Short mmCIF file of C-alpha atoms and ligand atoms in Angstrom, two decimals:
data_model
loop_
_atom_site.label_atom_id
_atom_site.label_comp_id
_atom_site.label_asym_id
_atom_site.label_seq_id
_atom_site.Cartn_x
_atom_site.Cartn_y
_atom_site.Cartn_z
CA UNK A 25 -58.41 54.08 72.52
CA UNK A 26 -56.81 56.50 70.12
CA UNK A 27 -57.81 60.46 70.04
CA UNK A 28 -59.92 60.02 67.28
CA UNK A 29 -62.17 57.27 68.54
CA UNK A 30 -62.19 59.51 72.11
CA UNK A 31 -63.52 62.41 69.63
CA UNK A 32 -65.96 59.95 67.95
CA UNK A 33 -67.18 58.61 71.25
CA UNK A 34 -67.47 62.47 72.58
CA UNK A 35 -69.63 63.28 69.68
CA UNK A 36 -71.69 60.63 69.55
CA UNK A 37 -72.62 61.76 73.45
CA UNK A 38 -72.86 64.92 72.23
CA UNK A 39 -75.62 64.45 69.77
CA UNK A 40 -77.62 61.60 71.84
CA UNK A 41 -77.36 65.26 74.98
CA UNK A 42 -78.67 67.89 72.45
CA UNK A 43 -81.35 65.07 71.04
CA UNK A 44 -82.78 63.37 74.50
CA UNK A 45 -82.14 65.39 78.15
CA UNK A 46 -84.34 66.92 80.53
CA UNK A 47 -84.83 69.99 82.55
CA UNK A 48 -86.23 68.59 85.55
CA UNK A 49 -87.46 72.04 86.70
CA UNK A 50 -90.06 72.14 83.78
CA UNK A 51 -90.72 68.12 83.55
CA UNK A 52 -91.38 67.04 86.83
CA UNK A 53 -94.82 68.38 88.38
CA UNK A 54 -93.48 69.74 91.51
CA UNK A 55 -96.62 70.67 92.99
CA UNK A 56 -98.44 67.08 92.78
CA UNK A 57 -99.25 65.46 96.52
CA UNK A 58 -97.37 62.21 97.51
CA UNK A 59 -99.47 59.30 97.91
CA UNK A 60 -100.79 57.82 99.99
CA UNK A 61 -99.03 54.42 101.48
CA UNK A 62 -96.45 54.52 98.67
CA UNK A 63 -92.73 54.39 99.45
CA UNK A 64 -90.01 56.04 98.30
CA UNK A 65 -87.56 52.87 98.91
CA UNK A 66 -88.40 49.05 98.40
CA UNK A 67 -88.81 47.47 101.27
CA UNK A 68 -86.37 44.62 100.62
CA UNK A 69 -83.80 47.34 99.90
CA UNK A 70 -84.13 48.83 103.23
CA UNK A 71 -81.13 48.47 105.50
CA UNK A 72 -82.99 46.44 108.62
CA UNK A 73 -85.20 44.33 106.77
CA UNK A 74 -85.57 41.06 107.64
CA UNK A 75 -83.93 42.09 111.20
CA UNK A 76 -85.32 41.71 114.72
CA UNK A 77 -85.45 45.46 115.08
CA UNK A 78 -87.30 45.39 111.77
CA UNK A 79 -90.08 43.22 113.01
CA UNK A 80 -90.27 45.82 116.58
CA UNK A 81 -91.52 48.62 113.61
CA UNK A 82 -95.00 49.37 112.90
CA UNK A 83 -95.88 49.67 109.28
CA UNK A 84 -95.92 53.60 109.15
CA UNK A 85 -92.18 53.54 110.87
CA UNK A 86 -90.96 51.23 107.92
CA UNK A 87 -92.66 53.11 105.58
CA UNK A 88 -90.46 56.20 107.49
CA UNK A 89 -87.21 53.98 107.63
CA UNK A 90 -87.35 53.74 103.85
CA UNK A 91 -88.28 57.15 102.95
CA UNK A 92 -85.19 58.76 105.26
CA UNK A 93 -82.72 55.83 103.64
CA UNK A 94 -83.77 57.18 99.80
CA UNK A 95 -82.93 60.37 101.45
CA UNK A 96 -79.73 59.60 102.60
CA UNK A 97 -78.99 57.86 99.07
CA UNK A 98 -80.87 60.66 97.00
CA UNK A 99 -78.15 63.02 99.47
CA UNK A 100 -75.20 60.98 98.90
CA UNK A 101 -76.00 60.95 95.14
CA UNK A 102 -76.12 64.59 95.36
CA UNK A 103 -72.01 65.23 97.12
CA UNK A 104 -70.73 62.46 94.88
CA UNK A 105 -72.15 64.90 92.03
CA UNK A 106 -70.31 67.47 93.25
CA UNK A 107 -67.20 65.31 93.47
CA UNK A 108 -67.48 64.60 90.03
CA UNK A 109 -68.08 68.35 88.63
CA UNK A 110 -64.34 68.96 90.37
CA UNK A 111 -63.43 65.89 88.81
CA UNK A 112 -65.10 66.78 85.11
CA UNK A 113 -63.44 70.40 85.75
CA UNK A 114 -60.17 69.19 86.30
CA UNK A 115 -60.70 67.70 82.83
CA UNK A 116 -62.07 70.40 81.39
CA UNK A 117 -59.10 72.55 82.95
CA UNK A 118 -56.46 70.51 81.64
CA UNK A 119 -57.88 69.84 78.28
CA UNK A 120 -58.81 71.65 74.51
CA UNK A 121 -61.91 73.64 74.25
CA UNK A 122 -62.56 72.89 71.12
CA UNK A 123 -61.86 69.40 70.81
CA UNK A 124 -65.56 67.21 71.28
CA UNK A 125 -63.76 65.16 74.56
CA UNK A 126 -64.18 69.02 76.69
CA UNK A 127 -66.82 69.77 75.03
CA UNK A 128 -68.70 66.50 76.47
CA UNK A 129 -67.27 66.89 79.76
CA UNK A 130 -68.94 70.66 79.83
CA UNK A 131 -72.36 69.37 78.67
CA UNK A 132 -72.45 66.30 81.70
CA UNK A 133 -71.19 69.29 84.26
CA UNK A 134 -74.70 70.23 83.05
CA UNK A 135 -76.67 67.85 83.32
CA UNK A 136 -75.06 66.99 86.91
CA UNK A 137 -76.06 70.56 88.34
CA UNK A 138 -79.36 69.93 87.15
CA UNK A 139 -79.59 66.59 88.52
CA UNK A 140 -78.21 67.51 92.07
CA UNK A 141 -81.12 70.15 92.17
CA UNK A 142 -83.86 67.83 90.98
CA UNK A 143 -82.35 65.62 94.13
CA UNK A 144 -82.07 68.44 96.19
CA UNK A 145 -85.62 69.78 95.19
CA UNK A 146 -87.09 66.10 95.72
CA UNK A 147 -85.28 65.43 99.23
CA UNK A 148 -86.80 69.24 100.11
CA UNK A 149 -90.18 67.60 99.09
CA UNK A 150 -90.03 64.39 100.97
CA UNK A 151 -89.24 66.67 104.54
CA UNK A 152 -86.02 64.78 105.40
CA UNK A 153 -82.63 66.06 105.92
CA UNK A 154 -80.36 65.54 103.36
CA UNK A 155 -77.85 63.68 105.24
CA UNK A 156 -75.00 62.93 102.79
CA UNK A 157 -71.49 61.57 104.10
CA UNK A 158 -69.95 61.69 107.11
CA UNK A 159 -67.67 64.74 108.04
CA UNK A 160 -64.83 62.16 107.69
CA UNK A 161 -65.97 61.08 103.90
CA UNK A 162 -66.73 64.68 102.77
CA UNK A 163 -62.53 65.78 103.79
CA UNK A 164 -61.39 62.49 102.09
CA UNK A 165 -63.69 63.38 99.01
CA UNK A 166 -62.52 67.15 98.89
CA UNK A 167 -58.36 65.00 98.46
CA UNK A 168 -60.14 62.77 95.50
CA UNK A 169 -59.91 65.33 92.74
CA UNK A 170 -56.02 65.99 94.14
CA UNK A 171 -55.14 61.86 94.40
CA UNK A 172 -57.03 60.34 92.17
CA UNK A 173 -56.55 60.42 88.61
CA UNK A 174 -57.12 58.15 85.34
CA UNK A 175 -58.10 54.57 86.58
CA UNK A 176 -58.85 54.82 90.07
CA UNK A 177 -60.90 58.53 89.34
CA UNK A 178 -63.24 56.84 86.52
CA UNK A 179 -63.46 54.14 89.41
CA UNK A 180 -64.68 56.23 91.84
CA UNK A 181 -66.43 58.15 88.94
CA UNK A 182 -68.43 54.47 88.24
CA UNK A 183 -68.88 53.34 91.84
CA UNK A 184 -70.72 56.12 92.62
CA UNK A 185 -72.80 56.22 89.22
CA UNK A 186 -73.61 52.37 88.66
CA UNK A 187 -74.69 51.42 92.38
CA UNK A 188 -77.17 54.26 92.18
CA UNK A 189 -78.28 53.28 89.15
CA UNK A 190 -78.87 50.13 89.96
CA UNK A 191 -81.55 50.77 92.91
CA UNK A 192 -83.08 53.55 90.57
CA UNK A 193 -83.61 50.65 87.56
CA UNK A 194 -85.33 48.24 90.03
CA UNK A 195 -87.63 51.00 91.17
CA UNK A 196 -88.87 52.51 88.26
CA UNK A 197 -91.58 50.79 87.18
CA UNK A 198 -92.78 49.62 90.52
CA UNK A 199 -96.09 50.83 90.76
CA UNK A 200 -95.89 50.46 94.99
CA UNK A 201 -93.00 53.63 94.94
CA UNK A 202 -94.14 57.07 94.77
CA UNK A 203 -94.28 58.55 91.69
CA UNK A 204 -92.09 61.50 91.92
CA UNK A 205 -89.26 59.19 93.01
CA UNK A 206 -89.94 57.12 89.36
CA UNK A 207 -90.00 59.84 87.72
CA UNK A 208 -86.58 61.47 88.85
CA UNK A 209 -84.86 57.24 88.81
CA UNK A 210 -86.17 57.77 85.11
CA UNK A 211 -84.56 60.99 83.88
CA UNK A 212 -81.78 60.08 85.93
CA UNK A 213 -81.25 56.65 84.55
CA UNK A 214 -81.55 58.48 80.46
CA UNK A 215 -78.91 60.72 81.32
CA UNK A 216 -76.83 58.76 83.40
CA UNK A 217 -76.67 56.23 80.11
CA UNK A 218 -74.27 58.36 78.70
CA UNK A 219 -71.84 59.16 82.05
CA UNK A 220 -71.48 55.92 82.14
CA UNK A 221 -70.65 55.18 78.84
CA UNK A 222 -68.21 57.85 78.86
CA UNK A 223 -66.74 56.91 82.22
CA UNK A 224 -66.39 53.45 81.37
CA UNK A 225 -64.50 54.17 78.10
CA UNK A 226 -62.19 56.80 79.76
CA UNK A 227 -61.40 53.95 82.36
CA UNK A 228 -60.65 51.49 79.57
CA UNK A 229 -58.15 53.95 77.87
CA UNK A 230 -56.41 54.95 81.32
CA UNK A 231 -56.30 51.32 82.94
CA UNK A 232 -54.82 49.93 79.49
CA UNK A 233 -51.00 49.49 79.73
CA UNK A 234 -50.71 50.19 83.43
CA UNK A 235 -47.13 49.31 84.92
CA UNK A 236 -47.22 47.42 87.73
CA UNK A 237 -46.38 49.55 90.64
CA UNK A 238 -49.36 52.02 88.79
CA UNK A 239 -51.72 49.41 88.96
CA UNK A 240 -50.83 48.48 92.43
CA UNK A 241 -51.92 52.19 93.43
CA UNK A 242 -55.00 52.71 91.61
CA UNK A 243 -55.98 49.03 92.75
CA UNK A 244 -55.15 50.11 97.06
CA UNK A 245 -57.16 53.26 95.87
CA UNK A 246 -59.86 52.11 94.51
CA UNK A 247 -60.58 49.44 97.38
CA UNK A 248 -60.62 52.44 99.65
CA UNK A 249 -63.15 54.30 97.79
CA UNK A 250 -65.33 51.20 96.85
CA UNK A 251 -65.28 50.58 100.82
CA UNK A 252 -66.03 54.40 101.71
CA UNK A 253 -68.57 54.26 99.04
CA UNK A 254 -70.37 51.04 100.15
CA UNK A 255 -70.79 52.38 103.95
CA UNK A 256 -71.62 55.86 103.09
CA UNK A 257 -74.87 54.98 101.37
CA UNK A 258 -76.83 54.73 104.79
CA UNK A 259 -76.23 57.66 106.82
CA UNK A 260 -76.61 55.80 110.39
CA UNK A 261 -78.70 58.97 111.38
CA UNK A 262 -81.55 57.78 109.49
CA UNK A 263 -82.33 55.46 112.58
CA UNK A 264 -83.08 58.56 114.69
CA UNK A 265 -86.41 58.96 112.05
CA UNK A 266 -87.74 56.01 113.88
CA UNK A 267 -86.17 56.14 117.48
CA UNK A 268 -83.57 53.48 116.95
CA UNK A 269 -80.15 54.54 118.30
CA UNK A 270 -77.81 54.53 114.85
CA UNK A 271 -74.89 52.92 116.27
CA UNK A 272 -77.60 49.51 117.63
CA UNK A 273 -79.02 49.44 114.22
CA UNK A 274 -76.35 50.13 112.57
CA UNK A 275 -74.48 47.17 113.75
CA UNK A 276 -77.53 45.16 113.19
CA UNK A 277 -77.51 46.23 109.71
CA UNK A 278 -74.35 45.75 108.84
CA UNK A 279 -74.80 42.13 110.45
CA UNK A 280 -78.24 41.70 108.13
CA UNK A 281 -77.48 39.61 104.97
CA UNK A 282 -80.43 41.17 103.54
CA UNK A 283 -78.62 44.58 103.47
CA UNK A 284 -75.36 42.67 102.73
CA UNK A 285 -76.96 41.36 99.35
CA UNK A 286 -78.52 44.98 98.42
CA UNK A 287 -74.91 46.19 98.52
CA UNK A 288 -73.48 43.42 96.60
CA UNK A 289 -76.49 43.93 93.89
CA UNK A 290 -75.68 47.51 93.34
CA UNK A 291 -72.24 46.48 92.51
CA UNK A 292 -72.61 43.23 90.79
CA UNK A 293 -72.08 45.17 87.16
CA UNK A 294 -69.60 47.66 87.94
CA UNK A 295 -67.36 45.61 90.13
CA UNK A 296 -67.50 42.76 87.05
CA UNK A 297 -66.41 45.21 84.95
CA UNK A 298 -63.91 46.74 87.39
CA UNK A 299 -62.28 43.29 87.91
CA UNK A 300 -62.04 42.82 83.63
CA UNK A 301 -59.87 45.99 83.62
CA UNK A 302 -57.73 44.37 86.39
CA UNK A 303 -58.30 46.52 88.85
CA UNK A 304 -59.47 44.60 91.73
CA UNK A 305 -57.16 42.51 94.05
CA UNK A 306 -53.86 42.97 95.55
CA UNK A 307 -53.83 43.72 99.42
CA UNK A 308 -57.10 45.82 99.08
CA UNK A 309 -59.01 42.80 98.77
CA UNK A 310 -60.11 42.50 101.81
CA UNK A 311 -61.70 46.09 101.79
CA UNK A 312 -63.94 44.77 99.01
CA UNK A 313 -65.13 41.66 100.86
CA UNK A 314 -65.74 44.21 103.83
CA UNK A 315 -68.08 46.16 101.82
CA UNK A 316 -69.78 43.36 100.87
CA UNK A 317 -69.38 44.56 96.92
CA UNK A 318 -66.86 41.40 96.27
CA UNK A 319 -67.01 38.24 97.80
FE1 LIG B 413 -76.33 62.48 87.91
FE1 LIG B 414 -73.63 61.21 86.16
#
């Protein structure tokens, strides 16, 4: 991709920002009641389904189980935000003010602070903690703006943007999920249209004429993140919600092929594309079939 057709891409974000974006403060009715026996996960989705501790649950403690595990995705959507305004700034830092590629990079820094706070604001509603990654992940993330650059970055960048993305699309017009949680998979699904776009053609540049001890890198890199990524998604404290200790059912869903195939879902596009750009395989390979993203 030359610097012109990164300015034309840029601007053509631009516009599509200033013509269709949200303020979730104003457009989401904050004050409406949750309803009644509606979830905020689909069940099928839901780490233990389909296990023996799964069929020991009334059907108010699944309805629980799912509501902490959007939490816990809603929260890990939220730090892997906040990676990516570090990783946007660095950008930003680095680059020309006044050339449209900043310029874009400033306007999805906004957009991203707004969405963390509609997830923030929505978790606050739903009377869960906000779990998030484990002190472990959240070190390791704080190095990612430091190690991780071109390829592997956008990587991480898509990982985190495409498996959420995913699970939002599926629930959006379900009429059994609450509709607050539709309504925040919607805006976040418009604007996260154009990260992805951008992401995706930022990888494409960076990953094009790689040399091979580069790609080797980015490729042991990004198997660690995919992996990291993959087992972050279910904080194993979301058990606790309905008495379960979290390293039992933890085990039991990571045994669960149910939960196996909701991981591989979210990352059936992204890993595809991932795998075009040649960057999966190598000795990492067996970090992706551990996080059940690649068989
Ligand atoms: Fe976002
Ligand atoms: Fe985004």
């Amino acid at each position: 991709m030359t610097t012109a057709s990164r300015e034309r891409t840029a601007d053509r974000l631009l516009r599509s920002t200033a013509t269709v974006s949200y303020d979730p403060e104003l457009d989401i009715d904050w004050s409406a009641p949750l309803e009644e026996g509606k979830a905020f996960l689909l069940q099928h989705r839901c780490s233990l389904y389909g296990t023996a501790l799964w069929d020991e649950l009334s059907e108010p403690q699944r309805l629980e189980l799912r509501k902490h595990e959007a939490a816990s995705i809603a929260g890990f959507g939220i730090w892997l935000e906040f990676v990516l305004l570090r990783l946007l700034g660095k950008l930003a830092y680095h680059g020309d003010p006044a050339s449209r590629h900043v310029q874009y990079a400033l306007a999805e820094m906004a957009e991203e602070c707004r969405h963390s706070t509609m997830f923030a604001r929505m978790i606050e509603r739903m009377g869960t903690p906000a779990y998030g990654p484990s002190g472990h992940v959240r070190k390791l993330g704080s190095l990612l703006p430091v190690v991780a650059y071109g390829p592997a970055m956008w990587g991480a960048v898509l990982l985190g943007e495409e498996i959420t993305d995913r699970y939002q699309r599926e629930m959006v017009s379900d009429e059994s999920i609450q509709p607050l949680m539709r309504m925040v998979n919607r805006i976040h699904i418009l604007e996260e249209a154009r990260h992805i776009g951008f992401a995706r053609a930022e990888l494409t540049r960076s990953a094009a004429g790689l040399s091979r001890p580069e790609r080797a890198y980015h490729r042991a890199l990004l198997a660690r993140i995919a992996f990291v990524v993959a087992r972050s998604l279910i904080n194993p404290d979301v058990y606790r919600s309905v008495g379960l200790d979290p390293r039992t059912a933890r085990r039991a869903a990571l045994e669960n092929p149910y939960h196996q195939e909701a991981i591989r879902f979210g990352g059936e596009k992204i890993v595809a594309f991932l795998d075009d750009a040649g960057l999966v395989g190598g000795p990492g390979m067996h970090l992706w079939r551990k996080s059940f993203l690649a068989g």
